[in-house]
CSV table of C-alpha atoms in Angstrom, one decimal:
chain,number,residue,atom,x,y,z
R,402,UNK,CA,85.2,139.9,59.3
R,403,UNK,CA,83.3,138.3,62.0
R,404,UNK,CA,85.3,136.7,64.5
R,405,UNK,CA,83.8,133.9,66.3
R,406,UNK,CA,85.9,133.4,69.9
R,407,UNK,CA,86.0,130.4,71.7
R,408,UNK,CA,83.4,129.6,75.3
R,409,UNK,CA,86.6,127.7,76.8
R,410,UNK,CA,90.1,126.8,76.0
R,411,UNK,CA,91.2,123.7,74.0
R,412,UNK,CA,91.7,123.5,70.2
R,413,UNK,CA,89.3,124.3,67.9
R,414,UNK,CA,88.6,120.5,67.2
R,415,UNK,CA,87.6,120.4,70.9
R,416,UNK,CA,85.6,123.7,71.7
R,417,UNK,CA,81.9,123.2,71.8
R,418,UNK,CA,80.9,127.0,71.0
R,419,UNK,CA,81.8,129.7,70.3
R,420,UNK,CA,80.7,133.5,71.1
R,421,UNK,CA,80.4,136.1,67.9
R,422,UNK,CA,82.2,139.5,68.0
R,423,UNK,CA,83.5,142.0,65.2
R,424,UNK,CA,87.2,141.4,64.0
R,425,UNK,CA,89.3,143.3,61.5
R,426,UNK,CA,92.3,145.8,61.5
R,427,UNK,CA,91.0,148.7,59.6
R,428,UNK,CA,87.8,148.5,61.3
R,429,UNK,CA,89.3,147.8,64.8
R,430,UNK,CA,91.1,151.1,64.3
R,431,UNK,CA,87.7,152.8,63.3
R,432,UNK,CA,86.0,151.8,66.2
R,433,UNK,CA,88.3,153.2,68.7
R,434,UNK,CA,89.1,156.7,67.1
R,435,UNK,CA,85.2,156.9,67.3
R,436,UNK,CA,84.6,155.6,70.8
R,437,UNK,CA,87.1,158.1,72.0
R,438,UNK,CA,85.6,160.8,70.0
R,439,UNK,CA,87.1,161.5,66.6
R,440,UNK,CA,85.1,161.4,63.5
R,441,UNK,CA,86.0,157.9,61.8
R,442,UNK,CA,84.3,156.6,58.5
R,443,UNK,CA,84.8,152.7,57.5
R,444,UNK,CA,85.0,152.5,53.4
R,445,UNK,CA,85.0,148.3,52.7
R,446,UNK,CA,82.3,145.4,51.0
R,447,UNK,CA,80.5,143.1,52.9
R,448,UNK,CA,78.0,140.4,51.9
R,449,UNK,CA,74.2,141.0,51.8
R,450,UNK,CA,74.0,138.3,54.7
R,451,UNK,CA,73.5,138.3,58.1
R,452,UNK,CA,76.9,138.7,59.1
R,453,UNK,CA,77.0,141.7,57.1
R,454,UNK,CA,74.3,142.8,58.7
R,455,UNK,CA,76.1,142.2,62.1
R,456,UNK,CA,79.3,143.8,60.9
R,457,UNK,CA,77.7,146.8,59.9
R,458,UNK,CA,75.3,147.7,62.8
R,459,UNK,CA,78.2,146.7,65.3
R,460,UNK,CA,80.6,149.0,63.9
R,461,UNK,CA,78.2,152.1,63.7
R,462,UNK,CA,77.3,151.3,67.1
R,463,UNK,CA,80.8,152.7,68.4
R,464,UNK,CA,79.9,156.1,66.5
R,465,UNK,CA,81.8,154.9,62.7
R,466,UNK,CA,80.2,156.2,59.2
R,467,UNK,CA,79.0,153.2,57.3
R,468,UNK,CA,77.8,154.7,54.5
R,469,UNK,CA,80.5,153.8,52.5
R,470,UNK,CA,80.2,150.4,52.7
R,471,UNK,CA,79.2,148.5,49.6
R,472,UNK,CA,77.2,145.2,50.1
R,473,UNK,CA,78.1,142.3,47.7
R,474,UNK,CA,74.9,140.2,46.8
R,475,UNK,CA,77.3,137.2,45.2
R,476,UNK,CA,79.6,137.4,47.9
R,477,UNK,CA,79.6,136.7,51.3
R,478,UNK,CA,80.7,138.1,54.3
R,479,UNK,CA,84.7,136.7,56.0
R,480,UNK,CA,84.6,134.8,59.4
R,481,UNK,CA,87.1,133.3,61.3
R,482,UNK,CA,87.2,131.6,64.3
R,483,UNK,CA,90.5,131.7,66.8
R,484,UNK,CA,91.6,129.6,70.0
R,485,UNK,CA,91.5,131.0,73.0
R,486,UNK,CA,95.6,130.4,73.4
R,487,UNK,CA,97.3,134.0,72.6
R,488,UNK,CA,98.7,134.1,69.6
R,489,UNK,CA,102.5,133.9,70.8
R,490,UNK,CA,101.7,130.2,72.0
R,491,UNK,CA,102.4,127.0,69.9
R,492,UNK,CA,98.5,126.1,71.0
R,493,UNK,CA,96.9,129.2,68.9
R,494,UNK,CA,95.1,128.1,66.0
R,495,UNK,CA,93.2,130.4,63.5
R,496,UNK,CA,90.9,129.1,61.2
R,497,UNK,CA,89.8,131.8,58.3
R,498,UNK,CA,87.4,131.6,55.6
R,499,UNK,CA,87.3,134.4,54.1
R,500,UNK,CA,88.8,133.0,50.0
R,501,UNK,CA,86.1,134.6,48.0
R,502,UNK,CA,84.2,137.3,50.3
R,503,UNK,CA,83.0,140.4,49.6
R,504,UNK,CA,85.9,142.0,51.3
R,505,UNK,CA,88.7,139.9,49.2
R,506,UNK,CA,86.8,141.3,45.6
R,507,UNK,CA,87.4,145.0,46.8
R,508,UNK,CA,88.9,146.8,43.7
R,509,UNK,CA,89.6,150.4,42.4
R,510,UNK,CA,85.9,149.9,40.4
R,511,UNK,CA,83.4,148.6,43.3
R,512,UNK,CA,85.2,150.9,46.2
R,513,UNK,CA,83.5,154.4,47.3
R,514,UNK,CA,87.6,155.8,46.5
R,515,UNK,CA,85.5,159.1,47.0
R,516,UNK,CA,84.5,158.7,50.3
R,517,UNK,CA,88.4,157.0,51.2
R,518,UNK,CA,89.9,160.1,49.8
R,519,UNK,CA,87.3,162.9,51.4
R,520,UNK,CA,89.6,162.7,54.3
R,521,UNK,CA,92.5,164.1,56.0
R,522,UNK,CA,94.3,160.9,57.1
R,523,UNK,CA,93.7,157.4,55.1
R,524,UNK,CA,94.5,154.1,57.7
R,525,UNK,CA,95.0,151.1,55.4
R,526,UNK,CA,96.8,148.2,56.1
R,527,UNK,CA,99.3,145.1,54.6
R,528,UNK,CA,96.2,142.6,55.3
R,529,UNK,CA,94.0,144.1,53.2
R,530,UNK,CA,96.6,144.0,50.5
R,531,UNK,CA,97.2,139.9,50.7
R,532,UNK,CA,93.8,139.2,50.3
R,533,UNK,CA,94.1,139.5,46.5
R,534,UNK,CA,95.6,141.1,43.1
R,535,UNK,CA,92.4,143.6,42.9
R,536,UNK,CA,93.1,144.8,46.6
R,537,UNK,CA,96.7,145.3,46.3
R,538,UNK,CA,96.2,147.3,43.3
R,539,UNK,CA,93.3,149.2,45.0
R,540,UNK,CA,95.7,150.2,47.9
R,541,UNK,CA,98.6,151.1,44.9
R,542,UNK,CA,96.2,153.3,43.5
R,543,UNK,CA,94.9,155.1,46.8
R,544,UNK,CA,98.6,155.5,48.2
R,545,UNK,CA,100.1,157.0,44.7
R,546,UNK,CA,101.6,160.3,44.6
R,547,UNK,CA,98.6,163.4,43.9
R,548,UNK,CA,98.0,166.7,44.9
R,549,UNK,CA,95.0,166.3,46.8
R,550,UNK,CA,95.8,162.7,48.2
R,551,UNK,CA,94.9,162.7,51.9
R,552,UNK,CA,97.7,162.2,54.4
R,553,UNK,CA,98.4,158.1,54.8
R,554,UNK,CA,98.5,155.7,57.9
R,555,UNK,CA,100.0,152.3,57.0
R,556,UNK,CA,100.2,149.8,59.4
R,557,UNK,CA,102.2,146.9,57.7
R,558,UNK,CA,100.4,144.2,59.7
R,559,UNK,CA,103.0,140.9,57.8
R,560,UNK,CA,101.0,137.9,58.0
R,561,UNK,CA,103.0,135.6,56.3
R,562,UNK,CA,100.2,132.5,55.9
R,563,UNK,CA,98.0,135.4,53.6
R,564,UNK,CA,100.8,135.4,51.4
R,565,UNK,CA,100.8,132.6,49.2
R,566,UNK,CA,104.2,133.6,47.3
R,567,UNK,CA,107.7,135.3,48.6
R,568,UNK,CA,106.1,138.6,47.6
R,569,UNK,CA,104.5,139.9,50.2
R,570,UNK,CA,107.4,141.4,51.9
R,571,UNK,CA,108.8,143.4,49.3
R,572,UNK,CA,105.2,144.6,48.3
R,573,UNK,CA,104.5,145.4,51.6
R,574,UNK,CA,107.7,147.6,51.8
R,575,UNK,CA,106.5,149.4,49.0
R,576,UNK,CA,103.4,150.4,50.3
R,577,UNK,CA,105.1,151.6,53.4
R,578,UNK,CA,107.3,153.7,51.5
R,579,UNK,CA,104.7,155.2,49.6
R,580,UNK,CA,102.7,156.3,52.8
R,581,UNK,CA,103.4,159.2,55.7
R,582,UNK,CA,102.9,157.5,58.9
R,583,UNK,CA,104.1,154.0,58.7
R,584,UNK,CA,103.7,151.2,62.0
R,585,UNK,CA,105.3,148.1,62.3
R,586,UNK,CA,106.5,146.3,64.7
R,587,UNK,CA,110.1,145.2,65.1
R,588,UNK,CA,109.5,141.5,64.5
R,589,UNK,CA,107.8,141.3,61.7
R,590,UNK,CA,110.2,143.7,60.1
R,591,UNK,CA,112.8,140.9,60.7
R,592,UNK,CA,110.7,138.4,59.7
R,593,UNK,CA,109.4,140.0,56.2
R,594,UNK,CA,112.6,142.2,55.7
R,595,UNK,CA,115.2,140.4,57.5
R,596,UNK,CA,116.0,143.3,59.6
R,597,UNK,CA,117.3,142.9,63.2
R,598,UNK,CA,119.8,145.8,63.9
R,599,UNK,CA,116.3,147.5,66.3
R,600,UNK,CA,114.4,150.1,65.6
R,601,UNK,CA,117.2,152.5,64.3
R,602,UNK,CA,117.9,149.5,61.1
R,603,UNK,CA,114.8,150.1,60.4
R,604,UNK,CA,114.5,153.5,60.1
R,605,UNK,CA,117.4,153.2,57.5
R,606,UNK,CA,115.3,150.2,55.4
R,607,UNK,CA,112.6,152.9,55.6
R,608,UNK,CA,113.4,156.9,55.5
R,609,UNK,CA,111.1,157.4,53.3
R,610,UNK,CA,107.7,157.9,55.9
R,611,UNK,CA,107.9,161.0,57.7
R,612,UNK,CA,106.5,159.3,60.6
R,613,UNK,CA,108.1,155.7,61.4
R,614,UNK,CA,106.1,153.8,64.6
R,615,UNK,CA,108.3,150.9,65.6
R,616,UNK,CA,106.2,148.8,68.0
R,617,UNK,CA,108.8,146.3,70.3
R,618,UNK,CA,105.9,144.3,71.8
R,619,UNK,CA,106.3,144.8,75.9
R,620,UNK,CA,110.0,146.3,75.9
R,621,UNK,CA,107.8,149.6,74.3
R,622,UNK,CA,107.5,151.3,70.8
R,623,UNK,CA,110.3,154.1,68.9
R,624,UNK,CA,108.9,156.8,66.7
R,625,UNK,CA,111.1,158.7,64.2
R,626,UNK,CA,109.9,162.0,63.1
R,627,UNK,CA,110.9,164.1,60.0
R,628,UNK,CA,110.6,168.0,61.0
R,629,UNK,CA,110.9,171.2,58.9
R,630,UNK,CA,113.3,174.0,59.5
R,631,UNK,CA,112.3,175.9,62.9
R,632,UNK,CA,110.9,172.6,64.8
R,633,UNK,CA,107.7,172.2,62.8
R,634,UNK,CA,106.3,168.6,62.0
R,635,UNK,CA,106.0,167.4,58.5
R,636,UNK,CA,102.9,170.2,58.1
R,637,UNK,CA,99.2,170.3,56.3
R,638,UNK,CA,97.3,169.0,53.7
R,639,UNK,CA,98.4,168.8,50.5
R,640,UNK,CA,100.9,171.7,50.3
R,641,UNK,CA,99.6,173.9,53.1
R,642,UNK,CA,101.9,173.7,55.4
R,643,UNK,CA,99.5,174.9,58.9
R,644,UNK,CA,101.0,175.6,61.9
R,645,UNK,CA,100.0,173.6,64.8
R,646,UNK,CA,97.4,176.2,66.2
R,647,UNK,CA,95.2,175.4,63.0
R,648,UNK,CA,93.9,172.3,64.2
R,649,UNK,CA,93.2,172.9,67.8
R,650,UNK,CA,92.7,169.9,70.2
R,651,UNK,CA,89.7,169.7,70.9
R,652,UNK,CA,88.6,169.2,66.8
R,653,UNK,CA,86.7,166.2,66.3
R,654,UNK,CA,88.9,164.2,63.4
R,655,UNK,CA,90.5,161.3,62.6
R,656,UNK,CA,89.3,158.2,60.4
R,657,UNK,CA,90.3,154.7,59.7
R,658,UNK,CA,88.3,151.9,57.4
R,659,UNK,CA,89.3,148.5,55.9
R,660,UNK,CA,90.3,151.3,52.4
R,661,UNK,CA,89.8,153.3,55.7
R,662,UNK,CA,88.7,157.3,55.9
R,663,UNK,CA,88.2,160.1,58.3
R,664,UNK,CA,89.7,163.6,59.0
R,665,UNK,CA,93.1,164.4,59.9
R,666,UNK,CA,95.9,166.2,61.0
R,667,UNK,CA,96.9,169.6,60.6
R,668,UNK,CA,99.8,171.7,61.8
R,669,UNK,CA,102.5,170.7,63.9
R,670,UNK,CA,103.3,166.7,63.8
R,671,UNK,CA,101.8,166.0,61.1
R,672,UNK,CA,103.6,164.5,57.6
R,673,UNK,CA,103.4,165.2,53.7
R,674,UNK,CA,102.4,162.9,51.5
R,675,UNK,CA,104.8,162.1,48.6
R,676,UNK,CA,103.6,164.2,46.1
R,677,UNK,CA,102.3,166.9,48.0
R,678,UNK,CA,103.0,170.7,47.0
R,679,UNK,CA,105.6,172.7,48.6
R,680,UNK,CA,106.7,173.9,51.1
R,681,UNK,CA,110.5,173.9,52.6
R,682,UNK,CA,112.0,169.6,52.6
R,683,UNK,CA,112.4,168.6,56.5
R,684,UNK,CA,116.0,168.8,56.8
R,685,UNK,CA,115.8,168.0,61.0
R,686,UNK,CA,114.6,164.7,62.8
R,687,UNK,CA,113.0,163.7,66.3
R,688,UNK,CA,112.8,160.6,67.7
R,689,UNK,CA,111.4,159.6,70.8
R,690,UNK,CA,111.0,155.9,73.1
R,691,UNK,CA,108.3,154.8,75.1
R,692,UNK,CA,108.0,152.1,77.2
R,693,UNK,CA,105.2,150.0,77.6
R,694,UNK,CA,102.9,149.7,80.5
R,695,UNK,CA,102.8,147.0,82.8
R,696,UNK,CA,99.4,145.4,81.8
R,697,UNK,CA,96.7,142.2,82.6
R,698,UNK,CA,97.2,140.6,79.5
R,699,UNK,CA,94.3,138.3,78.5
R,700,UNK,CA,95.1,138.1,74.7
R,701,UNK,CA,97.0,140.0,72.5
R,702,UNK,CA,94.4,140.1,69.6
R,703,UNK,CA,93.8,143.5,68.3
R,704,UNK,CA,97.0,145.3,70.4
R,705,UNK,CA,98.4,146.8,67.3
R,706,UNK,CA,95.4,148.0,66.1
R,707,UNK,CA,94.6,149.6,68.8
R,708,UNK,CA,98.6,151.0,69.2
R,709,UNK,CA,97.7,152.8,66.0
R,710,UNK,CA,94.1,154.4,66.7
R,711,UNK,CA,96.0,155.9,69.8
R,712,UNK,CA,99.1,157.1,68.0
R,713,UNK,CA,96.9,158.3,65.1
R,714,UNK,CA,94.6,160.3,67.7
R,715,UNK,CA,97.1,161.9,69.9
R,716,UNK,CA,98.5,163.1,66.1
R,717,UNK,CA,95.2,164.5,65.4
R,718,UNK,CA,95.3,166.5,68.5
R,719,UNK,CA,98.7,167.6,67.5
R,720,UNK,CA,100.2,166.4,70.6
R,721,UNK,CA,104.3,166.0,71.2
R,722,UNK,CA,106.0,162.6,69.6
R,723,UNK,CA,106.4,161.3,73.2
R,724,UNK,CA,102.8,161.7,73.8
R,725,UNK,CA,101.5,160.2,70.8
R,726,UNK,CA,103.0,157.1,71.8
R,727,UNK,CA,101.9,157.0,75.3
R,728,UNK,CA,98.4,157.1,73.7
R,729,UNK,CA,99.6,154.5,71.7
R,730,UNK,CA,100.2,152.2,74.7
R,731,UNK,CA,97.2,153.1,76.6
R,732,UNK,CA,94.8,152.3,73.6
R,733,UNK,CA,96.8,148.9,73.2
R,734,UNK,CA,96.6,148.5,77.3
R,735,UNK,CA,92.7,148.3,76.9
R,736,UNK,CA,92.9,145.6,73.9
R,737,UNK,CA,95.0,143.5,75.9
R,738,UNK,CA,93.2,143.3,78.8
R,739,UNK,CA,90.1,141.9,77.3
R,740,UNK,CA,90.1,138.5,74.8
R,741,UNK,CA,87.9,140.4,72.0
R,742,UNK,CA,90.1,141.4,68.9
R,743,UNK,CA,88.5,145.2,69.9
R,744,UNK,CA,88.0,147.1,73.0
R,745,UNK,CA,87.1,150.8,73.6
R,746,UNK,CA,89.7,152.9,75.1
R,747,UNK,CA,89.5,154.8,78.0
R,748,UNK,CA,87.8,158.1,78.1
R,749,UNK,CA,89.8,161.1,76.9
R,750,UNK,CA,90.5,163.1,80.0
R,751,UNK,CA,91.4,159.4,81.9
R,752,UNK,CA,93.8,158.7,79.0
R,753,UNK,CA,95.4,162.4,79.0
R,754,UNK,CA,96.1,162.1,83.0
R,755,UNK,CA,97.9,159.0,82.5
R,756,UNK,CA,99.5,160.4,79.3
R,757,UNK,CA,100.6,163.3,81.7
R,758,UNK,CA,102.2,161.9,84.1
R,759,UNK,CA,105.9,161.9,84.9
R,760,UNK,CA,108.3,159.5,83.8
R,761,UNK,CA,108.8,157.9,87.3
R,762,UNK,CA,105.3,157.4,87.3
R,763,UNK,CA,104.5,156.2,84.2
R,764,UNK,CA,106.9,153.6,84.7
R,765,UNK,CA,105.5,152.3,87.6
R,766,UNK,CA,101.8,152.3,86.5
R,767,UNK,CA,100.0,148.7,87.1
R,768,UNK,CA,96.9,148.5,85.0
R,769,UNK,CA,94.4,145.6,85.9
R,770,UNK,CA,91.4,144.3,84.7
R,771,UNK,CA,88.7,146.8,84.0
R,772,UNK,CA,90.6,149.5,84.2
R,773,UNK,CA,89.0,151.8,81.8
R,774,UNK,CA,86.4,152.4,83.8
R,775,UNK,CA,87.8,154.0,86.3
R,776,UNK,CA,87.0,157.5,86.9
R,777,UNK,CA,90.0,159.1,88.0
R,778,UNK,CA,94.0,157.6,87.2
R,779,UNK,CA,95.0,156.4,90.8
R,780,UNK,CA,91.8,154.7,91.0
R,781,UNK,CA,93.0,152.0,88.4
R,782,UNK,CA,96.7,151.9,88.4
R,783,UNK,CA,98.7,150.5,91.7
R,784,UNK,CA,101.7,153.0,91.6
R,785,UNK,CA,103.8,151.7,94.8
């Protein structure tokens, strides 16, 4: 969608203009595997309008391939507009109109499913499943069980005023037990599931992901993992079961689009999809917790997405569980410093020094405004 963000504060009856920007959870994900150097691809339908046009020069501006994106001539392309309160206040408002776009018509017969399934990991998410009957059967047909089905990201992203019934939760959890890396944070899980026994309850409600990300806004973020025999992550593509030294770091991968596409994981820390060949059933689990950093928050639009491009990448680079979610936090420190719903992360070697660092010092990192820029890690965080 485009997201139009207010000039001042004040409700949205008050505020005089408004500045444009580019919103959307697959496509916020996109942009930042791509702006920190992966290769992303962005599979969706916009209108033939202007905003479309916006949408789709934007997003290949931060390095994503577009070429999968159908343009709807009936249809046009989903705005909304958003207060500048945060959206944990009473005084947010969120205005969408997006009941008819292009984006809400995506189905299993006007998608590229191609181009989503030329990939190593698929990032959809729960939004794009409320939007309508032909979307949620679009994502039930791209997360079903098949040999060659590329890996799965599912981030569950419960917004309860898309729903319009009581169904959403309970199809929401069957998407997420149908896909191998699952996020979600650990409110929404009680408010869609009724869950509240912490991350640990909801690894129960959920077993089936070999990778659970439970996100517990600025306390930090749990990960469960699912390992083979000998300390080996959940393995390759469909059946191959690589060892970690097959996809080396420095491989350019990755890929997340509204149906969302890219390349993906191989080798150590890396799940099965149900239905993938064999290879030995993990029998061992890891988990690991991360705190989160101490951050400028301006708004917290976009934070999640951005938590999951960073855990997502630092799985593509096959980095340890503890690691992946550090890059998880330091992707979602850069959305929250800025009020756009997307924000490029900091550069790779910037975010591995910080990834790096002890636990001492992680936990007394201070990031400020504009800290991305800065060129080496003690030049933007105030570690007393």
């Amino acid at each position: 969608m485009v997201t139009f963000l207010p000039g001042r504060p004040g409700r949205l009856a008050d505020v005089p203009s408004f500045d444009r920007a580019v919103g959307g959870a697959e496509s916020n994900v996109a942009c930042a595997l791509a702006a920190f150097g992966h290769t992303a691809r962005w599979v969706s339908r916009v209108g033939a309008d202007g905003f479309g046009d916006h949408l789709v020069e934007r997003i290949a501006g931060y390095g994503v391939d577009v070429t999968a994106v159908r343009r709807d001539p009936a249809r046009p392309t989903g705005v909304y507009f958003r207060t500048a309160g945060d959206r944990g206040t009473g005084a947010h408002e969120v205005a969408y109109y997006r009941a008819g776009s292009a984006a809400s018509a995506m189905s299993v017969t006007d998608v590229d499913l191609t181009a989503a399934r030329a990939a190593r990991v698929l990032h959809l998410t729960g939004i794009t499943a409320a939007l309508s009957a032909e979307c949620r059967t679009l994502l039930h047909t791209l997360t079903a069980p098949a040999p060659e089905r590329p890996l799965v990201s599912f981030d569950v992203n419960y917004r309860p005023g898309l729903w319009p019934d009581d169904e959403g939760p309970r199809l929401l959890l069957d998407l997420a037990r149908r896909a191998d890396i699952v996020f979600v944070g650990a409110d929404e899980a009680e408010q869609a599931w009724g869950v509240t026994g912490g991350p640990a309850a909801i690894r129960e409600l959920l077993p089936e992901p070999n990778v659970l990300a439970v996100k517990q806004g600025a306390k930090g973020a749990t990960a469960f993992e699912r390992r083979e025999p000998g300390g080996r992550g959940g393995g390759g593509r469909a059946g191959e079961g690589a060892s970690p030294s097959a996809f080396p770091a420095g491989s350019r991968a990755a890929g997340v689009a509204r149906v969302g596409a890219g390349k993906a994981p191989s080798g150590g820390g890396t799940p099965k999809a149900p239905g993938h060949a064999a290879g030995p059933r993990p029998t061992a689990s890891a988990s690991a917790f991360e705190p989160a950093l101490d951050t400028a928050v301006v708004a917290t639009t976009g934070a999640g997405d951005a938590f999951a491009a960073g855990f997502l990448s630092a799985t593509l680079r096959d980095l340890p569980l503890k690691t992946r979610l550090r890059h998880g936090h330091l992707f979602a420190a850069a959305a929250l410093a800025t009020p756009a719903d997307f924000a490029p992360p900091p550069a790779r070697d910037h975010a591995d020094r910080l990834a790096a660092l002890d636990d001492d010092a992680w936990g007394r990192l201070r990031l400020g405004p504009g800290w991305t820029q800065a060129e080496q890690a003690h030049e933007e965080a105030n570690i007393p």
